Amino acid sequence: MSTSAPTVAAGLDPATLLDVAFRQARAGLAEGGIPIGAALFSADGTLLGEGRNRRVQHDDPSVHGETDAFRAAGRQRDYSSTIMVTTLAPCWYCSGLIRQFGIGTVVIGENRTFAGGEAWLAELGVNVVLVDDDRCVSMMTDFVAANPALWNEDIGVADDRDDDGDER
């Protein structure tokens, strides 16, 4: 596992922060959901909120990992020094949330499965830290292979096949 420059605040290890989000992703998978977890931390590493993609569990397409963690954190006076940690590069919806509230740093577990709005956030001045975490890659590639229709639904791609690959 390697971390690309730039880094998070001094003394904070991105991989350690990612552990919280990874546990959330595993919990979501165990519940029959999409294994994407997230956590929002203050600049000193205090956990403000954590969550997971609960689109399936809540039958609500707006409950992504990042939005769930954001909601769990509650209102903050200023988000510019907060750190959003997510197991997968944030989609455009979650990237918009990060941009809207001015979250200063995003730590990404992996971007091989899905790139999302990572480059856009970096262009806007958000500190983007990639931790190329093999656990996150394996969990997502296994999930996508086993659940292509559900995955395509999550990322907004129409797919006429069910998760067994049969036409609907």
XYZ file of C-alpha atoms in Angstrom:
168
model
C 0.000 0.000 0.000
C 1.445 3.359 -0.962
C 0.337 6.908 -0.446
C 0.751 9.477 -3.168
C 1.651 13.108 -2.474
C 0.118 15.253 -1.081
C -0.472 13.980 2.424
C -2.995 14.630 5.171
C -2.256 16.755 8.238
C 1.009 16.102 10.062
C 0.915 13.022 12.231
C -2.145 11.467 10.562
C -1.638 8.252 8.638
C -4.059 7.992 5.685
C -4.060 4.189 5.889
C -5.089 4.303 9.548
C -7.911 6.709 8.755
C -8.948 4.415 5.908
C -9.409 1.516 8.344
C -12.583 3.170 9.674
C -14.059 3.501 6.191
C -13.019 -0.040 5.294
C -14.857 -1.448 8.335
C -17.950 0.430 7.196
C -17.632 -0.999 3.677
C -17.405 -4.521 5.076
C -20.477 -3.911 7.243
C -22.388 -2.732 4.177
C -21.368 -5.812 2.223
C -22.477 -8.052 5.114
C -25.882 -6.317 5.020
C -26.270 -7.118 1.316
C -25.338 -3.614 0.212
C -22.669 -2.021 -1.924
C -19.282 -2.143 -0.141
C -18.303 1.506 -0.036
C -17.488 3.037 3.329
C -16.535 6.530 4.392
C -15.636 8.606 7.426
C -15.299 12.301 8.135
C -12.471 13.382 10.432
C -11.410 16.697 11.903
C -7.905 17.957 11.112
C -6.570 16.469 14.364
C -7.899 13.003 13.484
C -11.045 13.070 15.628
C -13.737 10.928 14.033
C -16.766 13.134 13.348
C -18.933 10.597 11.539
C -18.772 7.345 9.647
C -21.086 5.611 7.238
C -21.552 3.311 4.305
C -23.440 3.045 1.071
C -26.968 2.048 2.141
C -28.772 2.431 -1.174
C -29.959 -1.183 -1.046
C -30.610 -1.361 2.694
C -32.686 1.861 2.797
C -34.039 1.684 -0.775
C -32.692 5.224 -1.098
C -30.400 6.133 -4.010
C -29.004 9.161 -2.132
C -27.384 7.210 0.707
C -23.814 6.821 -0.530
C -20.941 6.152 1.865
C -19.785 9.762 1.867
C -23.285 11.199 2.367
C -23.945 8.754 5.206
C -20.701 9.740 6.972
C -21.421 13.427 6.344
C -24.896 13.126 7.872
C -23.552 11.164 10.848
C -21.039 13.940 11.536
C -23.802 16.484 11.987
C -23.425 20.182 11.405
C -19.916 21.592 11.440
C -19.110 25.277 11.538
C -16.395 24.934 8.901
C -15.511 21.956 6.725
C -12.329 23.325 5.164
C -10.058 21.486 7.580
C -12.033 18.242 7.598
C -10.891 15.036 5.946
C -13.320 12.822 4.033
C -12.020 9.269 3.831
C -13.644 6.877 1.385
C -12.837 3.367 0.220
C -13.579 4.243 -3.414
C -13.035 7.426 -5.416
C -16.127 9.573 -4.881
C -18.762 9.637 -7.594
C -19.913 12.953 -9.063
C -22.732 13.210 -6.510
C -20.351 12.788 -3.569
C -17.711 14.941 -5.225
C -20.361 17.656 -5.412
C -21.003 17.290 -1.680
C -17.268 17.636 -0.985
C -17.112 20.728 -3.198
C -20.335 22.274 -1.892
C -19.192 22.186 1.727
C -15.526 22.885 1.047
C -14.126 19.711 2.590
C -10.382 20.304 2.435
C -8.957 16.802 2.047
C -10.201 13.568 0.538
C -8.416 10.287 1.241
C -9.303 7.626 -1.339
C -8.789 3.929 -0.736
C -8.751 3.019 -4.416
C -9.551 4.451 -7.823
C -8.871 1.480 -10.084
C -12.478 0.286 -10.029
C -13.982 3.755 -10.407
C -12.398 7.183 -10.857
C -15.387 9.477 -10.207
C -14.705 13.159 -9.611
C -11.232 12.780 -8.138
C -9.429 14.836 -10.798
C -12.092 17.554 -10.722
C -11.734 17.893 -6.952
C -7.959 18.181 -7.254
C -8.341 20.867 -9.949
C -10.555 22.815 -7.538
C -7.849 22.761 -4.878
C -9.074 19.890 -2.737
C -6.159 17.954 -1.277
C -6.653 14.469 -2.788
C -4.657 11.625 -1.256
C -4.738 8.213 -2.927
C -3.993 5.173 -0.802
C -3.845 2.363 -3.310
C -5.230 -0.138 -0.812
C -5.350 -3.740 -2.029
C -8.194 -4.592 0.409
C -10.386 -1.919 -1.142
C -9.505 -2.984 -4.685
C -10.245 -6.664 -3.965
C -13.529 -5.937 -2.228
C -14.794 -3.765 -5.080
C -13.580 -5.928 -7.975
C -15.118 -9.019 -6.348
C -18.366 -7.156 -5.723
C -18.587 -5.744 -9.255
C -17.898 -9.176 -10.778
C -20.600 -10.794 -8.630
C -23.178 -7.973 -8.916
C -22.795 -6.157 -12.245
C -26.393 -4.926 -12.460
C -26.393 -3.564 -8.909
C -23.036 -1.898 -9.477
C -24.205 -0.308 -12.728
C -27.319 0.957 -10.959
C -25.132 2.516 -8.258
C -22.990 4.408 -10.743
C -25.951 5.408 -12.910
C -25.358 3.134 -15.879
C -28.423 1.440 -17.392
C -27.984 -2.294 -17.609
C -30.553 -4.717 -18.997
C -29.064 -7.686 -17.162
C -29.746 -8.956 -13.683
C -26.885 -9.921 -11.361
C -26.741 -13.389 -12.934
C -26.107 -11.833 -16.356
C -29.548 -12.754 -17.711
C -31.621 -10.285 -19.736
C -34.469 -8.771 -17.726
